[in-house]
Coordinates of C-alpha atoms (C1' of nucleotides) in Angstrom, one line a residue:
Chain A
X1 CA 37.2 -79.0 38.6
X2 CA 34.2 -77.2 39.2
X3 CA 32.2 -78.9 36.7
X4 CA 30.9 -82.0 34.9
X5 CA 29.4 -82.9 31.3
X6 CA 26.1 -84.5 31.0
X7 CA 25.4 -86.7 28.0
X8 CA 27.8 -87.3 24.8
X9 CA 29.2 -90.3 26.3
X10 CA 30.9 -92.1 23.2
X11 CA 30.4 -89.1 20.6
X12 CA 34.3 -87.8 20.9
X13 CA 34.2 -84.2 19.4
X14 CA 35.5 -84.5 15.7
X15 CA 38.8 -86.1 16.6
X16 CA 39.6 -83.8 19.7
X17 CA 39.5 -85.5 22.7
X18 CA 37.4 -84.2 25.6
X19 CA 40.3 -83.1 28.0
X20 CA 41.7 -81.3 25.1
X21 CA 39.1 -79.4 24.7
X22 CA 38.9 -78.2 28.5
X23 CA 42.3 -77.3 28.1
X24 CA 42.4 -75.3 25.1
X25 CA 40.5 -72.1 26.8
X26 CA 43.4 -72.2 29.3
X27 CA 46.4 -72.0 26.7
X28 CA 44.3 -69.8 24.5
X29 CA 44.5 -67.2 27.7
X30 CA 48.1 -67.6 28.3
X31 CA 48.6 -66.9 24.3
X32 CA 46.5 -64.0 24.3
X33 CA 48.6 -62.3 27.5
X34 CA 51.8 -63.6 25.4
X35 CA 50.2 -61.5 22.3
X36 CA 49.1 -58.5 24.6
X37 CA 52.9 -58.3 25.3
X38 CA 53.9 -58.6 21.6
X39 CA 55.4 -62.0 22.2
X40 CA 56.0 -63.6 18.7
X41 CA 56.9 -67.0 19.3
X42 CA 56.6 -69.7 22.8
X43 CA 57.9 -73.2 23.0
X44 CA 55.6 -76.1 24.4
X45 CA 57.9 -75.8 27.6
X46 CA 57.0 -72.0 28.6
X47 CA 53.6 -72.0 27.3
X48 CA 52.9 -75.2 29.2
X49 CA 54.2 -73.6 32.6
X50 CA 52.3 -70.7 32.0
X51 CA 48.7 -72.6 31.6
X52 CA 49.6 -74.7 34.0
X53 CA 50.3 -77.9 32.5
X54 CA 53.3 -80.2 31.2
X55 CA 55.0 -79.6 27.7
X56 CA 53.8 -83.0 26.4
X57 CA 50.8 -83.0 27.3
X58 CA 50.2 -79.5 25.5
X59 CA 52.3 -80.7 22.4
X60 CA 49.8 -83.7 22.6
X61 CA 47.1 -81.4 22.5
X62 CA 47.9 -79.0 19.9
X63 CA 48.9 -82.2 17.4
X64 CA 45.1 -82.8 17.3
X65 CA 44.5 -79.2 15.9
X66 CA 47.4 -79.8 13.4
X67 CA 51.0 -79.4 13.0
X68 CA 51.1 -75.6 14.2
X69 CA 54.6 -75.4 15.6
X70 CA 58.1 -75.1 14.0
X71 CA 60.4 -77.6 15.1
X72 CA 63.8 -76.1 16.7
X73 CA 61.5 -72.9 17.1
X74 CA 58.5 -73.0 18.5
X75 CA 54.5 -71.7 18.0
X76 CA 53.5 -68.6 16.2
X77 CA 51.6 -66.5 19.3
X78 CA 49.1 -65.1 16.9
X79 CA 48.8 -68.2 14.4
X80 CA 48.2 -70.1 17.4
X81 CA 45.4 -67.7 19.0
X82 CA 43.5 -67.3 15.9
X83 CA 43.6 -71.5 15.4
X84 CA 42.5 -71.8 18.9
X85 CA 39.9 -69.5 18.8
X86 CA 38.5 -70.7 15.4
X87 CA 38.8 -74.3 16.9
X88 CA 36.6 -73.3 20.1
X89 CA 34.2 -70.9 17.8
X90 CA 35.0 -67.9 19.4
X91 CA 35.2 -66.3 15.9
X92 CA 31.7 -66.0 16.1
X93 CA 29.2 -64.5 18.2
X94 CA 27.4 -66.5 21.1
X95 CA 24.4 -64.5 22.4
X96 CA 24.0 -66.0 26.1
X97 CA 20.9 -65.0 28.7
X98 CA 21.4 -65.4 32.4
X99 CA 18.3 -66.7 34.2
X100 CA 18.3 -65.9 37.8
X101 CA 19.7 -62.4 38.6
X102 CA 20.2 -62.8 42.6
X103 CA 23.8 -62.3 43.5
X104 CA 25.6 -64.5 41.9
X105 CA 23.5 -63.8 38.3
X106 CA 24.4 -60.4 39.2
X107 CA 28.1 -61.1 39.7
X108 CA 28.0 -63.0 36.2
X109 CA 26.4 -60.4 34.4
X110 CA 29.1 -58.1 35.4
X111 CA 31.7 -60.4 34.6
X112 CA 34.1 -59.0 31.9
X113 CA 35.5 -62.3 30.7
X114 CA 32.0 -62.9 29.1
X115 CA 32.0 -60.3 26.4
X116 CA 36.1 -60.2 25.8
X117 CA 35.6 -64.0 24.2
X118 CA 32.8 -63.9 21.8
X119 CA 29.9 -64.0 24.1
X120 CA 27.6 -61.5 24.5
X121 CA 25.4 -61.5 27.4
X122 CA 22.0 -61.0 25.4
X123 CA 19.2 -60.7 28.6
X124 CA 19.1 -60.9 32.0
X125 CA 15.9 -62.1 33.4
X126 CA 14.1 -63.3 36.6
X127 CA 11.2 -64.2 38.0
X128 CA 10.7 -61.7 40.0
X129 CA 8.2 -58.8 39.2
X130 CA 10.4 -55.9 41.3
X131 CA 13.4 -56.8 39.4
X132 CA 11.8 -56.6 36.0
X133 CA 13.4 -53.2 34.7
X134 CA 16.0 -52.8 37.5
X135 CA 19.4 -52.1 35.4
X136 CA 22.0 -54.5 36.3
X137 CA 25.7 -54.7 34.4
X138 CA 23.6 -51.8 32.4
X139 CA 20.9 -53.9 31.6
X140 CA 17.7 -53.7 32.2
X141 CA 16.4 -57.2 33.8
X142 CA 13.6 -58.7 32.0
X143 CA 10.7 -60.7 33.4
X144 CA 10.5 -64.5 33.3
X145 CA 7.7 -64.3 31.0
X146 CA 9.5 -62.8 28.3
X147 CA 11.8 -66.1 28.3
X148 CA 11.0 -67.7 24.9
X149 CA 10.3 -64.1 22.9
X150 CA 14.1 -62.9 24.0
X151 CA 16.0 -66.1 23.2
X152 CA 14.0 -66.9 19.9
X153 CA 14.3 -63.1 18.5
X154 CA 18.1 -63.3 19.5
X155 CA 18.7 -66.7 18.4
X156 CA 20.4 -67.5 21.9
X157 CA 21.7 -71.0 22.3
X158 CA 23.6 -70.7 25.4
X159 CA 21.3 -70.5 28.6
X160 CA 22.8 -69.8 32.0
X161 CA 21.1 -70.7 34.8
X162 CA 21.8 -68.7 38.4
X163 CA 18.1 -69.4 40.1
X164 CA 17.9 -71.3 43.4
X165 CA 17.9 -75.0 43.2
X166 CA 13.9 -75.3 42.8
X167 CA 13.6 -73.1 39.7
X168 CA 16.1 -75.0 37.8
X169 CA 15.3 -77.7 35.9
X170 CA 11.9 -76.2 35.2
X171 CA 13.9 -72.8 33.6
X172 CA 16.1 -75.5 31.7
X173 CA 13.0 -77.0 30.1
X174 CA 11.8 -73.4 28.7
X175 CA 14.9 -72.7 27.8
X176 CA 15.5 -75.7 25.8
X177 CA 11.8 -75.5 24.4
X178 CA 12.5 -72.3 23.4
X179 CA 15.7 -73.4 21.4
X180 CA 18.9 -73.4 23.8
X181 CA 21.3 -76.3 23.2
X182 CA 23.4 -75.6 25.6
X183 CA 23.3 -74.9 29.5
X184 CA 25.9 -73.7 32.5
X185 CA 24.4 -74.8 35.2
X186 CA 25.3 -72.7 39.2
X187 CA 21.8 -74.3 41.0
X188 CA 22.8 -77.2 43.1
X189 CA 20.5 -79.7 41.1
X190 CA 21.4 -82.9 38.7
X191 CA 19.0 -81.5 35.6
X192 CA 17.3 -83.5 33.6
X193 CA 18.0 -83.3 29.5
X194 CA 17.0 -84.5 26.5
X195 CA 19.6 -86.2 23.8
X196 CA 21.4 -83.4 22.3
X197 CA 21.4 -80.7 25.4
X198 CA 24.5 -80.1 27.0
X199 CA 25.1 -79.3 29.9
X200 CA 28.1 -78.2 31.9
X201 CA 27.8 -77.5 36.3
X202 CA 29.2 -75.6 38.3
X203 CA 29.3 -76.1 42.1
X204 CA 30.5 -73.9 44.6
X205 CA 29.4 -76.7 47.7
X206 CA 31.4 -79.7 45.5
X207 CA 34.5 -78.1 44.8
X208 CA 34.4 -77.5 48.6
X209 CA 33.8 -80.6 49.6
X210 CA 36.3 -81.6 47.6
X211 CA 39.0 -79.6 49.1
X212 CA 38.1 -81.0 52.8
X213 CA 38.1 -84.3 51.8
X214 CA 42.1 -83.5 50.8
X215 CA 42.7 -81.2 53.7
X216 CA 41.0 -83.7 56.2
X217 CA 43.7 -86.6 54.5
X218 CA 46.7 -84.0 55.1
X219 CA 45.9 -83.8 58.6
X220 CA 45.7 -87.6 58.6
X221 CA 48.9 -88.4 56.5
X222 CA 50.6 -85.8 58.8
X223 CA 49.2 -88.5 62.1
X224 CA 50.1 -91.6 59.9
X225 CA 53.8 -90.3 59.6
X226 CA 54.4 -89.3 63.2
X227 CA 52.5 -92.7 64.1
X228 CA 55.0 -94.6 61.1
X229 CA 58.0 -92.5 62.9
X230 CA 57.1 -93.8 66.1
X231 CA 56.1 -97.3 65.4
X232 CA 58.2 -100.1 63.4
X233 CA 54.9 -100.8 61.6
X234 CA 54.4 -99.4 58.2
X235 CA 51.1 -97.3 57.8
X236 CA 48.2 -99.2 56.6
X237 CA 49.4 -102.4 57.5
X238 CA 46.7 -105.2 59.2
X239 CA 43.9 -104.5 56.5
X240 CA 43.3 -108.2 55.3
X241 CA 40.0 -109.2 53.7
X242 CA 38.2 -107.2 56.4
X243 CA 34.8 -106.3 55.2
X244 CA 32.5 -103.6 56.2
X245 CA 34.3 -100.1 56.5
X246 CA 37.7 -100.0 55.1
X247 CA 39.2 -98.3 58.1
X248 CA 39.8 -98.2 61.6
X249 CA 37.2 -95.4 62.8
X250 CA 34.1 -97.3 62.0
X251 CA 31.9 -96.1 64.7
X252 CA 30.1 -98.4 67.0
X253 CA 26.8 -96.8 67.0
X254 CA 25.6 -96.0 63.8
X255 CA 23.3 -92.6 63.6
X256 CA 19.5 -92.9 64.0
Chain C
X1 CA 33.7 -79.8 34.8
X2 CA 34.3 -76.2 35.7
X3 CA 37.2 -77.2 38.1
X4 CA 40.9 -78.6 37.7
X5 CA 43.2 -79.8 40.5
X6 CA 46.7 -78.9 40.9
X7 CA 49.5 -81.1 42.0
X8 CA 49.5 -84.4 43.9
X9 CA 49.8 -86.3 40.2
X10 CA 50.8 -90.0 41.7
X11 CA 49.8 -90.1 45.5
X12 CA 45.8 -91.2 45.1
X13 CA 43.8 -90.7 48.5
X14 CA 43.7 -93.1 50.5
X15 CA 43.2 -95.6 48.1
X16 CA 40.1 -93.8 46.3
X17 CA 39.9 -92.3 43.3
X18 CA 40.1 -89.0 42.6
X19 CA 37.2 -89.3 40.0
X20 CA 35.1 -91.3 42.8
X21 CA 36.0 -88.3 45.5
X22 CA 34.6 -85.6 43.1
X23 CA 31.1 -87.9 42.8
X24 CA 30.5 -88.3 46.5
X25 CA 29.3 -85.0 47.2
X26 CA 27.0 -85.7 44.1
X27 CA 26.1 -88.7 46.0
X28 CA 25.4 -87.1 49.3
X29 CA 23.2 -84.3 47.9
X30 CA 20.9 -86.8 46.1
X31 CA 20.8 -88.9 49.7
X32 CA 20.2 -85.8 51.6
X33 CA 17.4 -84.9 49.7
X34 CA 16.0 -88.7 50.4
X35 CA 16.9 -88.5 53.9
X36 CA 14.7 -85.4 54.1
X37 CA 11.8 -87.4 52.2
X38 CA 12.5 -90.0 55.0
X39 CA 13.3 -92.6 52.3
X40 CA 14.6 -95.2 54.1
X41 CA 16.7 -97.5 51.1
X42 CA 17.8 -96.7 48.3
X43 CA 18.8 -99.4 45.1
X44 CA 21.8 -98.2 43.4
X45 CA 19.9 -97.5 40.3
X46 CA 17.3 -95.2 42.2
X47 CA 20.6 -93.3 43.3
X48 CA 22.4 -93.2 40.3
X49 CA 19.6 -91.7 38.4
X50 CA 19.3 -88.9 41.1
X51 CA 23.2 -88.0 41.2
X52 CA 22.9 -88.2 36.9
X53 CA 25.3 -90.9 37.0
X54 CA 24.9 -94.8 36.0
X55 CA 24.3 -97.7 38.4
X56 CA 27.8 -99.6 37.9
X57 CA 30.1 -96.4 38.4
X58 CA 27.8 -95.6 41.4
X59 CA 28.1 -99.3 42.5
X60 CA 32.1 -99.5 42.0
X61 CA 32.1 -96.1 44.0
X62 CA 31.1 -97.4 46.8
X63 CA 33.1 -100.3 46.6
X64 CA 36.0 -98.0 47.4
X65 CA 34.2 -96.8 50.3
X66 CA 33.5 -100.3 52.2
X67 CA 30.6 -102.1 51.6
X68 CA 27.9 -100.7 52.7
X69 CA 25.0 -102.1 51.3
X70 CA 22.4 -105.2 51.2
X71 CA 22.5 -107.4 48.7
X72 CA 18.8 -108.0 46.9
X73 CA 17.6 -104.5 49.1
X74 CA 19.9 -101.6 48.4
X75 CA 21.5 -99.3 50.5
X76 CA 20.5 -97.6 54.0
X77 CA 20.2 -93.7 53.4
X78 CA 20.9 -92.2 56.7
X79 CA 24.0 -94.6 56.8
X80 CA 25.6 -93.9 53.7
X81 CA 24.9 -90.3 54.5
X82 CA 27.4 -90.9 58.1
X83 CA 29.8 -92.7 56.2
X84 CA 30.3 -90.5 52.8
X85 CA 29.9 -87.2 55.1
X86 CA 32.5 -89.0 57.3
X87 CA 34.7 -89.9 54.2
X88 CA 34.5 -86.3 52.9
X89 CA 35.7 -85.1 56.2
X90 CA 32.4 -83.1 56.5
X91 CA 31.6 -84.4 60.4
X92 CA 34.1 -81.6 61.3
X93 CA 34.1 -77.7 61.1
X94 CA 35.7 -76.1 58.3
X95 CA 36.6 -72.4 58.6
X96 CA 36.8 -70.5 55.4
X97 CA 37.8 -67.0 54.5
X98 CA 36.6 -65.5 51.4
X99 CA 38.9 -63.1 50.0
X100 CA 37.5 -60.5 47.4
X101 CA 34.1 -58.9 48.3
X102 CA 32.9 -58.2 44.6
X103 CA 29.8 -59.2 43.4
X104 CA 31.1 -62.8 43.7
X105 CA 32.7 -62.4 46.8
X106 CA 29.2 -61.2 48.1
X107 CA 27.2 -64.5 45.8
X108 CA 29.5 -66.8 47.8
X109 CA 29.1 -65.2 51.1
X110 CA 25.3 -65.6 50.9
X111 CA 25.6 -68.6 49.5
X112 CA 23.4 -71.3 51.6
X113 CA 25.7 -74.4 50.6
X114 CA 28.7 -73.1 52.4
X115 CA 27.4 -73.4 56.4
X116 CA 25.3 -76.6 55.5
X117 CA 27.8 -79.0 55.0
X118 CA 30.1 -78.0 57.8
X119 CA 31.6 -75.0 56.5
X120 CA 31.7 -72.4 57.8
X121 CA 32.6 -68.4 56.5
X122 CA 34.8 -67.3 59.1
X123 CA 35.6 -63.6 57.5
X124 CA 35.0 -61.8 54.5
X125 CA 38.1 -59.8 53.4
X126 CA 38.5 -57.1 50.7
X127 CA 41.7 -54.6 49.6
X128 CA 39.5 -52.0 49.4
X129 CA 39.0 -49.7 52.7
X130 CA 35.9 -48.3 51.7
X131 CA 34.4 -51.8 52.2
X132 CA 35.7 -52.4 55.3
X133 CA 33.1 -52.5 58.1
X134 CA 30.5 -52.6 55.5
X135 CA 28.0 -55.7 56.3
X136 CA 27.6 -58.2 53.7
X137 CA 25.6 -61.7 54.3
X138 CA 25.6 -60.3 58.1
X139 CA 28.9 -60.0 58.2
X140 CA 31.3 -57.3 58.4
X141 CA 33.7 -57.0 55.9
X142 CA 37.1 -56.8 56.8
X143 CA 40.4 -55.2 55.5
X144 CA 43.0 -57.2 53.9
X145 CA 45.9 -56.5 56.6
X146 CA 43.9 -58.4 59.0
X147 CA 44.5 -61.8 56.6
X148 CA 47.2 -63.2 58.5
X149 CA 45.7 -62.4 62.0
X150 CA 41.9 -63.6 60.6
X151 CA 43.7 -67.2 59.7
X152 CA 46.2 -67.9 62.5
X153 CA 42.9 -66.9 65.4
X154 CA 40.5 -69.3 63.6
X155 CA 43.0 -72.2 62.5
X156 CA 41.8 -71.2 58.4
X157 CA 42.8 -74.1 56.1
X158 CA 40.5 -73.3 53.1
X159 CA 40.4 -69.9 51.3
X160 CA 38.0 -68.8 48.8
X161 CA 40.0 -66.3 46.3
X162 CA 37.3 -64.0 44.5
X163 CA 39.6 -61.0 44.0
X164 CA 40.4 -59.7 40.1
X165 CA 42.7 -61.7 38.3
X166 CA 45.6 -59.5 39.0
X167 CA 45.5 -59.8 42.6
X168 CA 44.9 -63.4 43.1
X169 CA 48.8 -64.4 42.9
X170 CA 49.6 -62.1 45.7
X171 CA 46.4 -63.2 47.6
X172 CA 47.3 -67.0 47.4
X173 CA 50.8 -66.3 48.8
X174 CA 49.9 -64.3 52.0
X175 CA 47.0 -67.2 52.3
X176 CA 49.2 -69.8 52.0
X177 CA 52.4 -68.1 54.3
X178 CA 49.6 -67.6 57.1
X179 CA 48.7 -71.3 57.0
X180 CA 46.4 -71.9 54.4
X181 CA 47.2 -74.9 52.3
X182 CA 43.6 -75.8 50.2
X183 CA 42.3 -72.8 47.5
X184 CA 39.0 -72.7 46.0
X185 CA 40.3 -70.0 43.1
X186 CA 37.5 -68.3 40.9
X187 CA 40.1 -65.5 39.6
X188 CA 40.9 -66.3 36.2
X189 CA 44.6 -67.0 36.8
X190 CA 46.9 -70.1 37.0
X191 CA 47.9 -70.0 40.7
X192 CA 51.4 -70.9 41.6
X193 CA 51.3 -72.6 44.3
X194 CA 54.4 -74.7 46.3
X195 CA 53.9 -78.5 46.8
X196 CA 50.9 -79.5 49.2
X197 CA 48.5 -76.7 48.5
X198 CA 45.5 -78.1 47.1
X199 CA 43.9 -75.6 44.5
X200 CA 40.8 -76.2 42.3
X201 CA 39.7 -73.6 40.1
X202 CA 36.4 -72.8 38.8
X203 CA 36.1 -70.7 35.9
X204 CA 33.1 -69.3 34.2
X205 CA 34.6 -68.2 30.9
X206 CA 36.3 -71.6 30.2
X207 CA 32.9 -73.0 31.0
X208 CA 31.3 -71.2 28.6
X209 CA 34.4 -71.8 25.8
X210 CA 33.9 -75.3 26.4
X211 CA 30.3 -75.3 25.8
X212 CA 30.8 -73.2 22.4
X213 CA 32.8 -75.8 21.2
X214 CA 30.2 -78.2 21.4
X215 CA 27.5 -75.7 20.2
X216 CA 29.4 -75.0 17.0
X217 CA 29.9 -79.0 16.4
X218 CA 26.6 -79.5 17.0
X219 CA 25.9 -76.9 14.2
X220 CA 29.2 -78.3 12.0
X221 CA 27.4 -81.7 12.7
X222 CA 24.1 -81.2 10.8
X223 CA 25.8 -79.6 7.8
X224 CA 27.7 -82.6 7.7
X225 CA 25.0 -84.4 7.9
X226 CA 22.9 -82.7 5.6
X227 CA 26.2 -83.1 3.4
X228 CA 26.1 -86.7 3.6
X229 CA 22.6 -87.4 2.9
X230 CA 23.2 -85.1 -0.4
X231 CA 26.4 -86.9 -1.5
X232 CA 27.6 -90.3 -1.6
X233 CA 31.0 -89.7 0.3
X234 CA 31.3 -90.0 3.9
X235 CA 32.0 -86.8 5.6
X236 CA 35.1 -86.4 6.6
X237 CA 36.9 -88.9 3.8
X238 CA 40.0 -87.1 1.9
X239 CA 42.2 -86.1 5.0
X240 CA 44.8 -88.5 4.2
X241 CA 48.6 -87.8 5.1
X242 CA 48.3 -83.8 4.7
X243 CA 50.0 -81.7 7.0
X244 CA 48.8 -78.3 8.6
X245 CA 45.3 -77.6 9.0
X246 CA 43.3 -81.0 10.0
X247 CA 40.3 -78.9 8.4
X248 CA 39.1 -78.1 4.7
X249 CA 38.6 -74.2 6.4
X250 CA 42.1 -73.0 6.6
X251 CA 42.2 -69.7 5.6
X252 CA 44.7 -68.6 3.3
X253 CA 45.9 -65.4 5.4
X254 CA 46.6 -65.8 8.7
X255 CA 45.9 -62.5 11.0
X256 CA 48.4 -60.1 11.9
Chain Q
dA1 C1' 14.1 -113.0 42.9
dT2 C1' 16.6 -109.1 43.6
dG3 C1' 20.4 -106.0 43.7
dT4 C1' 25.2 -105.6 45.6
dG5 C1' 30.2 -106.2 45.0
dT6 C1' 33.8 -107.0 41.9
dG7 C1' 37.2 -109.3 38.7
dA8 C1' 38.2 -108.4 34.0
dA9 C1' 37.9 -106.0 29.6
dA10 C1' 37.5 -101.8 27.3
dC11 C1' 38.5 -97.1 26.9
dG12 C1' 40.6 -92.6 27.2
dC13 C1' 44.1 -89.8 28.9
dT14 C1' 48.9 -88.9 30.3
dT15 C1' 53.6 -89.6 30.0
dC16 C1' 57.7 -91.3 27.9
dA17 C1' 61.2 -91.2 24.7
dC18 C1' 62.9 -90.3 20.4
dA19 C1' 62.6 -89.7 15.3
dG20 C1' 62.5 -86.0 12.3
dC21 C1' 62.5 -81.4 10.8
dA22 C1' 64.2 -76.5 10.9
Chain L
dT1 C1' 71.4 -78.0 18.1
dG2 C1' 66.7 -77.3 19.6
dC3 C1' 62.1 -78.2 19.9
dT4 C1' 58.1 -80.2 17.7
dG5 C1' 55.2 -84.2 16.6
dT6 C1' 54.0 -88.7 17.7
dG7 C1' 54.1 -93.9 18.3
dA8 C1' 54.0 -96.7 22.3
dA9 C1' 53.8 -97.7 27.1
dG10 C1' 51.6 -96.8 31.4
dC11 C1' 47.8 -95.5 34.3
dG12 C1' 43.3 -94.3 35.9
dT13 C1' 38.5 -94.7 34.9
dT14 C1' 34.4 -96.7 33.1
dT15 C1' 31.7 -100.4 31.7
dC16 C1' 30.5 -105.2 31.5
dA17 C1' 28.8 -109.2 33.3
dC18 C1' 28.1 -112.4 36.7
dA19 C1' 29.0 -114.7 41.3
dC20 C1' 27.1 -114.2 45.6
dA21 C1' 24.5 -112.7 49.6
dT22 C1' 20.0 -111.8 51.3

DNA sequence: ATGTGTGAAACGCTTCACAGCA
DNA sequence: TGCTGTGAAGCGTTTCACACAT
């Protein structure tokens, strides 16, 4: 999971939990290829493997949207896309600006699973003078100073930001001045919001991290086995009340 | 959260939560960047507000980690650094091959983040032969028939997949049969992987679904609430036992 | 006096298992 | 018969509140 809320910590959205929410643009994909191929109908069990989840867990889900399925049958493809859709507010259109247009602003602007869902990428701008007019995705970029006028004309409430870490949370407190609720977040920084903002990350270096920390314990399981093999001793055994560093490695020397 | 694991359901790490695992980087950014002030304690609280997370979580984190810190002082920066670095498996080298030289292929191959924290972009690798030599982030980029050979000669464990949806299956196979067993996956795509491959996704359009939802609440909300300051029901009353539709907004034709 | 470390309670999410409807 | 919809149980995470170390 690339990605974290920021406030809204009791606030449950009308009804729907939050993990149900996360999941619904995955099942809404796997519906709309099901509909692309003229589909009519899924059970919970194949649309479940195709998002990627278990069939309760998606019958869970769907039974906070309503009772959508027919029993000894299945869900309606279409019925379902359009209640999924409706539910997210993808009916409607979500102008979205991109602040930051380096490479990976760049690679977001050209991203085609912006526009297909209801959002419409509105301006690109950055702070940079020699961009300012440059097309990119077919758009001219605009300069930083034209921040408020673009997202106030075009009533944008959705603010990505793509600057470097520094630029941040200052672009996040124009952007939010100016009127945006809402804010995807790619610089490396914890931003500060008021009440009300949301804010969602997304963090190449911590989903990286992440995946070492689980590679590095494979490697070690993989020891811990041969060593378990080997020994009569089960893994993880003398590990009383020990204090100070849960494992073995503690090193002696501590660094400077 | 712009991310979502894969298997491994029951077996928790080593005895740490997964939710505390996805904090630590969090954690180690916000001590880094004290480290470099050459700040040398930190009091949970002082922490916790840097990482954008509250003092007991932080506090209970730890815990899982050792104890590491002084009672009535706080806890030493450079040695928390060591240990959660250590934890995250970060004190060692982690080759990674991105695969897909796109725009985002090219964001993530400048990115700075990657070859700070111990990883480190061993190739960049593209299907298409025209980029193939090209130079990108000073590196050449090289042709996808050299994937297996690129990941046996530099002992790859982690692969970046920045390809089009359509080609990150295929992609995440040869990976995974050369020896790759953790996937950082940024195709929009449910990746089938076989039992101990980590993958995380990240996904920008479900990032931006998610924060829609909450944008049109927030916009559902003060109509309600406008609502309920002009009536005397509570919003939300009359939705006793009735069946299909949770909401009053149901429309009477469905679409095709 | 201050701030960590942690049992215990509260909470939310997932999974189970089956009643009930088509 | 087949598959949804859902109470209830199980599990993991968060939060509370305070004992305890410094």
């Amino acid at each position: 999971m690339a990605t974290g809320r920021t406030h809204r910590p009791a606030t449950r959205s009308r009804g729907i939990p939050e993990a149900t929410v996360a999941r619904l643009p995955l099942y809404l994909r796997a519906l709309t290829a099901l509909s692309e191929r003229s589909v009519p109908t899924v059970s919970s069990e194949e649309l479940a493997a195709a998002a990627g989840v278990n069939s309760a867990k998606l019958r869970k889900d769907f039974s906070y949207l309503g009772s959508y399925g027919t029993r000894g049958v299945g869900y309606d493809v279409e019925y379902l896309v359009y209640q999924i859709s409706r539910e997210l507010g993808l009916t409607q259109d979500w102008p979205v600006v991109i602040v930051g247009i380096g490479n990976l602003g760049a690679a977001l602007a050209n991203y085609g699973g912006f526009a297909s869902r209801g959002f419409r990428v509105a301006a690109l701008i950055d702070a940079d003078p020699a961009m300012a007019g440059k097309p990119v995705a077919g758009m001219p970029v605009q300069h930083t100073d034209e921040l408020e006028k673009i997202i106030e004309e075009n009533g944008v409430s959705i603010g990505v930001i793509a600057t470097p870490a520094g630029a941040a949370q200052q672009v996040s407190e124009r952007l939010i001045a100016a009127g945006v609720t809402s804010i995807l977040n790619f610089a490396p920084t914890v931003l500060q919001v008021p009440e009300g903002v949301d804010v969602r990350k997304v963090d190449l270096s911590i989903e990286l991290q992440i995946l070492a920390f689980h590679e590095q314990r494979k490697a070690g399981d993989a020891e811990a086995a041969a060593a378990a093999a080997a020994s009569v001793l089960p893994p993880r055994a003398a590990d009383g009340p020990t204090r100070k560093g849960p494992d073995g490695d503690v090193p002696a020397v501590m660094p400077a």
